[in-house]
């Protein structure tokens, strides 16, 4: 079953398969790399937010209200989303869920993982998303590298890892390549780079380190606005 992955720049991805469209970290407003506005983005069934920073939570509430999409996030961030105007019935599990927890949604399973970063509320997280056909995507959120990524690689067959690699606020290229090794990912798309001048502006270094650390993992270098089928 084909899975379509679209990158809207930064950490903003849409993953589509078998009628399910998952939008992660919908940062369109203020995102210089997003070629479309949130109003122009394809409708989604589920929106996932990794943490409460504007370049990740961004347009989540407005998008969910427009499309009646469910919003999944960690407890704490969920409370803030309600304060920001999200209707209660659109918050997945009523209050959100938490690290290690798994939620089933329209034939997919979404497992929340830890991340090491900051957040204005709640805790920063990542997600392992098993799509209806079994294709499994790990979106790391904003994070530094951590050894427990090996555990997630043992527990799940990760087909695609979306890993921050821009440095300064997250992993850099070298750390992200090692993370791909820990995760035993089949392929990886680096993210959270190029959006702001302080971040890495290309991923040539990431490709070199990935070839050294995890030669069996395929580097997939996307450009904002690109879609790929897996």
mmCIF file of C-alpha atoms in Angstrom:
data_model
loop_
_atom_site.group_PDB
_atom_site.id
_atom_site.type_symbol
_atom_site.label_atom_id
_atom_site.label_comp_id
_atom_site.label_asym_id
_atom_site.label_seq_id
_atom_site.Cartn_x
_atom_site.Cartn_y
_atom_site.Cartn_z
ATOM 1 C CA UNK A 1 0.000 0.000 0.000
ATOM 2 C CA UNK A 2 1.564 3.288 -1.145
ATOM 3 C CA UNK A 3 2.395 5.952 1.408
ATOM 4 C CA UNK A 4 2.769 9.565 0.269
ATOM 5 C CA UNK A 5 4.993 11.852 2.319
ATOM 6 C CA UNK A 6 4.965 15.626 1.756
ATOM 7 C CA UNK A 7 7.383 18.054 3.412
ATOM 8 C CA UNK A 8 6.190 21.613 3.991
ATOM 9 C CA UNK A 9 9.577 22.664 5.399
ATOM 10 C CA UNK A 10 10.957 22.676 8.949
ATOM 11 C CA UNK A 11 9.281 19.773 10.864
ATOM 12 C CA UNK A 12 5.980 20.061 8.982
ATOM 13 C CA UNK A 13 5.019 16.815 7.221
ATOM 14 C CA UNK A 14 1.895 15.212 5.809
ATOM 15 C CA UNK A 15 1.701 11.417 5.584
ATOM 16 C CA UNK A 16 -1.101 9.896 3.515
ATOM 17 C CA UNK A 17 -2.211 6.308 2.983
ATOM 18 C CA UNK A 18 -5.510 4.501 2.470
ATOM 19 C CA UNK A 19 -7.684 7.534 3.182
ATOM 20 C CA UNK A 20 -5.743 8.613 6.258
ATOM 21 C CA UNK A 21 -3.890 11.932 6.145
ATOM 22 C CA UNK A 22 -1.717 12.808 9.147
ATOM 23 C CA UNK A 23 -0.300 16.333 9.469
ATOM 24 C CA UNK A 24 2.601 16.757 11.899
ATOM 25 C CA UNK A 25 3.755 20.094 13.362
ATOM 26 C CA UNK A 26 1.700 22.374 11.066
ATOM 27 C CA UNK A 27 3.946 25.439 10.960
ATOM 28 C CA UNK A 28 2.886 27.411 7.870
ATOM 29 C CA UNK A 29 2.458 31.001 9.088
ATOM 30 C CA UNK A 30 5.944 32.470 9.414
ATOM 31 C CA UNK A 31 7.573 29.458 7.751
ATOM 32 C CA UNK A 32 9.676 30.887 4.931
ATOM 33 C CA UNK A 33 10.090 27.426 3.400
ATOM 34 C CA UNK A 34 6.390 26.581 3.217
ATOM 35 C CA UNK A 35 5.206 27.222 -0.313
ATOM 36 C CA UNK A 36 1.552 27.274 0.732
ATOM 37 C CA UNK A 37 -0.514 28.675 3.581
ATOM 38 C CA UNK A 38 -2.315 26.511 6.109
ATOM 39 C CA UNK A 39 -5.572 27.348 4.333
ATOM 40 C CA UNK A 40 -4.163 25.821 1.133
ATOM 41 C CA UNK A 41 -2.804 22.666 2.743
ATOM 42 C CA UNK A 42 -4.658 19.438 1.967
ATOM 43 C CA UNK A 43 -7.242 18.411 4.543
ATOM 44 C CA UNK A 44 -6.069 15.948 7.184
ATOM 45 C CA UNK A 45 -7.865 13.552 9.532
ATOM 46 C CA UNK A 46 -5.304 13.845 12.317
ATOM 47 C CA UNK A 47 -2.917 16.608 13.392
ATOM 48 C CA UNK A 48 -0.004 15.743 15.707
ATOM 49 C CA UNK A 49 1.930 18.386 17.638
ATOM 50 C CA UNK A 50 5.314 17.484 19.124
ATOM 51 C CA UNK A 51 5.692 20.426 21.516
ATOM 52 C CA UNK A 52 4.458 23.906 22.303
ATOM 53 C CA UNK A 53 6.763 26.144 20.305
ATOM 54 C CA UNK A 54 5.347 28.381 17.608
ATOM 55 C CA UNK A 55 7.389 26.778 14.844
ATOM 56 C CA UNK A 56 5.701 23.435 15.610
ATOM 57 C CA UNK A 57 2.272 24.056 17.135
ATOM 58 C CA UNK A 58 1.882 26.923 14.660
ATOM 59 C CA UNK A 59 -1.433 26.674 12.834
ATOM 60 C CA UNK A 60 -2.701 23.521 14.546
ATOM 61 C CA UNK A 61 -5.846 24.934 16.124
ATOM 62 C CA UNK A 62 -6.951 26.893 13.050
ATOM 63 C CA UNK A 63 -6.343 23.893 10.799
ATOM 64 C CA UNK A 64 -8.213 21.466 13.054
ATOM 65 C CA UNK A 65 -11.181 23.797 13.341
ATOM 66 C CA UNK A 66 -11.376 24.261 9.567
ATOM 67 C CA UNK A 67 -11.150 20.560 8.691
ATOM 68 C CA UNK A 68 -12.641 19.061 11.870
ATOM 69 C CA UNK A 69 -9.400 17.147 12.264
ATOM 70 C CA UNK A 70 -8.522 15.480 15.552
ATOM 71 C CA UNK A 71 -5.491 16.871 17.358
ATOM 72 C CA UNK A 72 -3.118 14.497 19.123
ATOM 73 C CA UNK A 73 -0.557 15.786 21.586
ATOM 74 C CA UNK A 74 0.853 15.284 25.053
ATOM 75 C CA UNK A 75 -1.187 16.053 28.153
ATOM 76 C CA UNK A 76 -0.391 19.643 29.112
ATOM 77 C CA UNK A 77 -0.031 20.833 25.549
ATOM 78 C CA UNK A 78 -3.563 19.522 25.013
ATOM 79 C CA UNK A 79 -4.822 21.783 27.792
ATOM 80 C CA UNK A 80 -3.189 24.778 26.155
ATOM 81 C CA UNK A 81 -4.689 23.893 22.789
ATOM 82 C CA UNK A 82 -8.133 24.054 24.403
ATOM 83 C CA UNK A 83 -7.249 27.468 25.834
ATOM 84 C CA UNK A 84 -6.243 28.551 22.324
ATOM 85 C CA UNK A 85 -9.721 27.697 21.047
ATOM 86 C CA UNK A 86 -9.579 24.031 20.034
ATOM 87 C CA UNK A 87 -13.046 22.482 20.505
ATOM 88 C CA UNK A 88 -12.976 19.823 23.210
ATOM 89 C CA UNK A 89 -14.360 17.152 20.871
ATOM 90 C CA UNK A 90 -11.365 17.581 18.551
ATOM 91 C CA UNK A 91 -8.744 16.718 21.202
ATOM 92 C CA UNK A 92 -7.713 13.088 20.815
ATOM 93 C CA UNK A 93 -8.468 11.057 23.944
ATOM 94 C CA UNK A 94 -10.164 14.097 25.476
ATOM 95 C CA UNK A 95 -7.003 15.313 27.235
ATOM 96 C CA UNK A 96 -4.229 14.056 24.954
ATOM 97 C CA UNK A 97 -1.960 11.125 25.807
ATOM 98 C CA UNK A 98 1.543 10.598 27.115
ATOM 99 C CA UNK A 99 4.998 9.140 26.493
ATOM 100 C CA UNK A 100 4.900 5.394 25.882
ATOM 101 C CA UNK A 101 1.164 5.496 25.189
ATOM 102 C CA UNK A 102 -0.408 4.317 21.950
ATOM 103 C CA UNK A 103 -3.629 5.587 20.402
ATOM 104 C CA UNK A 104 -5.487 3.818 17.586
ATOM 105 C CA UNK A 105 -6.964 6.061 14.919
ATOM 106 C CA UNK A 106 -8.671 5.059 11.648
ATOM 107 C CA UNK A 107 -6.568 1.916 11.210
ATOM 108 C CA UNK A 108 -3.316 3.518 12.317
ATOM 109 C CA UNK A 109 -1.507 3.356 15.645
ATOM 110 C CA UNK A 110 0.339 6.346 17.077
ATOM 111 C CA UNK A 111 2.891 5.790 19.839
ATOM 112 C CA UNK A 112 4.295 8.767 21.707
ATOM 113 C CA UNK A 113 8.035 8.764 22.425
ATOM 114 C CA UNK A 114 10.243 10.942 24.557
ATOM 115 C CA UNK A 115 12.246 13.836 23.094
ATOM 116 C CA UNK A 116 14.911 15.983 24.709
ATOM 117 C CA UNK A 117 14.145 19.646 24.141
ATOM 118 C CA UNK A 118 12.026 22.371 25.770
ATOM 119 C CA UNK A 119 8.346 23.242 25.558
ATOM 120 C CA UNK A 120 6.236 26.115 26.814
ATOM 121 C CA UNK A 121 3.881 23.558 28.366
ATOM 122 C CA UNK A 122 3.775 19.794 28.764
ATOM 123 C CA UNK A 123 6.799 17.893 27.494
ATOM 124 C CA UNK A 124 8.464 17.623 24.082
ATOM 125 C CA UNK A 125 7.692 14.343 22.324
ATOM 126 C CA UNK A 126 8.053 12.377 19.114
ATOM 127 C CA UNK A 127 5.729 9.896 17.414
ATOM 128 C CA UNK A 128 5.965 6.435 15.885
ATOM 129 C CA UNK A 129 3.106 6.157 13.420
ATOM 130 C CA UNK A 130 2.148 2.785 11.967
ATOM 131 C CA UNK A 131 -0.042 3.554 8.976
ATOM 132 C CA UNK A 132 -3.002 1.299 8.044
ATOM 133 C CA UNK A 133 -0.914 -0.775 5.618
ATOM 134 C CA UNK A 134 1.885 -1.251 8.154
ATOM 135 C CA UNK A 135 4.368 1.366 6.894
ATOM 136 C CA UNK A 136 5.965 2.861 10.008
ATOM 137 C CA UNK A 137 7.225 6.431 10.333
ATOM 138 C CA UNK A 138 9.126 7.917 13.268
ATOM 139 C CA UNK A 139 8.903 11.708 13.618
ATOM 140 C CA UNK A 140 11.444 12.596 16.287
ATOM 141 C CA UNK A 141 10.154 16.109 16.986
ATOM 142 C CA UNK A 142 12.811 18.514 18.204
ATOM 143 C CA UNK A 143 15.395 16.520 20.114
ATOM 144 C CA UNK A 144 18.989 15.827 20.889
ATOM 145 C CA UNK A 145 20.223 12.305 20.336
ATOM 146 C CA UNK A 146 19.438 9.824 23.100
ATOM 147 C CA UNK A 147 20.434 6.207 23.552
ATOM 148 C CA UNK A 148 16.877 4.951 24.024
ATOM 149 C CA UNK A 149 16.388 5.395 20.294
ATOM 150 C CA UNK A 150 17.933 1.930 20.131
ATOM 151 C CA UNK A 151 14.957 0.600 22.105
ATOM 152 C CA UNK A 152 12.489 2.089 19.634
ATOM 153 C CA UNK A 153 14.541 0.517 16.837
ATOM 154 C CA UNK A 154 14.242 -2.874 18.536
ATOM 155 C CA UNK A 155 10.514 -2.596 19.227
ATOM 156 C CA UNK A 156 9.412 -1.218 15.856
ATOM 157 C CA UNK A 157 10.382 -1.852 12.238
ATOM 158 C CA UNK A 158 10.867 1.789 11.275
ATOM 159 C CA UNK A 159 10.595 2.257 7.539
ATOM 160 C CA UNK A 160 11.189 6.006 7.578
ATOM 161 C CA UNK A 161 12.725 8.256 10.224
ATOM 162 C CA UNK A 162 12.143 12.020 10.091
ATOM 163 C CA UNK A 163 15.067 13.430 12.048
ATOM 164 C CA UNK A 164 16.050 17.002 12.918
ATOM 165 C CA UNK A 165 19.566 17.685 11.671
ATOM 166 C CA UNK A 166 19.973 21.458 11.563
ATOM 167 C CA UNK A 167 21.891 21.836 14.818
ATOM 168 C CA UNK A 168 21.753 24.672 17.401
ATOM 169 C CA UNK A 169 18.275 23.755 18.741
ATOM 170 C CA UNK A 170 18.331 20.030 17.876
ATOM 171 C CA UNK A 171 20.649 17.301 16.703
ATOM 172 C CA UNK A 172 23.206 18.255 14.083
ATOM 173 C CA UNK A 173 24.034 16.168 11.002
ATOM 174 C CA UNK A 174 26.461 13.844 12.809
ATOM 175 C CA UNK A 175 24.107 13.138 15.703
ATOM 176 C CA UNK A 176 21.152 12.610 13.377
ATOM 177 C CA UNK A 177 23.107 10.069 11.325
ATOM 178 C CA UNK A 178 23.963 8.155 14.500
ATOM 179 C CA UNK A 179 20.297 8.336 15.525
ATOM 180 C CA UNK A 180 19.356 6.665 12.232
ATOM 181 C CA UNK A 181 21.775 3.869 13.125
ATOM 182 C CA UNK A 182 20.217 3.468 16.577
ATOM 183 C CA UNK A 183 16.732 3.325 15.039
ATOM 184 C CA UNK A 184 17.711 0.789 12.347
ATOM 185 C CA UNK A 185 15.635 2.887 9.973
ATOM 186 C CA UNK A 186 15.211 1.803 6.374
ATOM 187 C CA UNK A 187 15.337 5.411 5.162
ATOM 188 C CA UNK A 188 15.601 8.832 6.711
ATOM 189 C CA UNK A 189 14.574 12.364 5.775
ATOM 190 C CA UNK A 190 16.494 15.118 7.590
ATOM 191 C CA UNK A 191 14.328 18.011 8.772
ATOM 192 C CA UNK A 192 14.529 21.209 10.824
ATOM 193 C CA UNK A 193 17.268 22.642 8.634
ATOM 194 C CA UNK A 194 17.441 25.625 6.293
ATOM 195 C CA UNK A 195 14.432 27.420 7.765
ATOM 196 C CA UNK A 196 16.413 30.027 9.692
ATOM 197 C CA UNK A 197 19.931 31.395 9.024
ATOM 198 C CA UNK A 198 21.303 29.900 12.248
ATOM 199 C CA UNK A 199 20.479 26.345 11.113
ATOM 200 C CA UNK A 200 22.493 24.202 8.683
ATOM 201 C CA UNK A 201 21.665 25.228 5.117
ATOM 202 C CA UNK A 202 22.357 21.925 3.348
ATOM 203 C CA UNK A 203 22.550 18.253 4.225
ATOM 204 C CA UNK A 204 25.730 17.187 2.414
ATOM 205 C CA UNK A 205 27.379 16.523 5.785
ATOM 206 C CA UNK A 206 24.404 14.435 6.877
ATOM 207 C CA UNK A 207 24.733 12.255 3.773
ATOM 208 C CA UNK A 208 28.427 11.686 4.486
ATOM 209 C CA UNK A 209 27.880 10.728 8.126
ATOM 210 C CA UNK A 210 24.928 8.483 7.295
ATOM 211 C CA UNK A 211 27.031 6.576 4.759
ATOM 212 C CA UNK A 212 29.642 6.089 7.490
ATOM 213 C CA UNK A 213 27.410 5.233 10.456
ATOM 214 C CA UNK A 214 24.395 3.540 8.857
ATOM 215 C CA UNK A 215 25.208 2.479 5.281
ATOM 216 C CA UNK A 216 22.065 0.338 5.081
ATOM 217 C CA UNK A 217 19.858 3.397 5.751
ATOM 218 C CA UNK A 218 18.896 5.387 2.646
ATOM 219 C CA UNK A 219 19.203 9.165 2.824
ATOM 220 C CA UNK A 220 16.186 10.852 1.253
ATOM 221 C CA UNK A 221 16.845 14.561 0.812
ATOM 222 C CA UNK A 222 13.571 16.342 0.241
ATOM 223 C CA UNK A 223 12.954 19.969 -0.621
ATOM 224 C CA UNK A 224 10.025 21.912 0.868
ATOM 225 C CA UNK A 225 6.894 21.279 -1.148
ATOM 226 C CA UNK A 226 8.138 17.922 -2.434
ATOM 227 C CA UNK A 227 6.082 14.738 -2.131
ATOM 228 C CA UNK A 228 7.453 11.219 -2.387
ATOM 229 C CA UNK A 229 5.809 7.819 -2.529
ATOM 230 C CA UNK A 230 7.173 4.982 -0.405
#
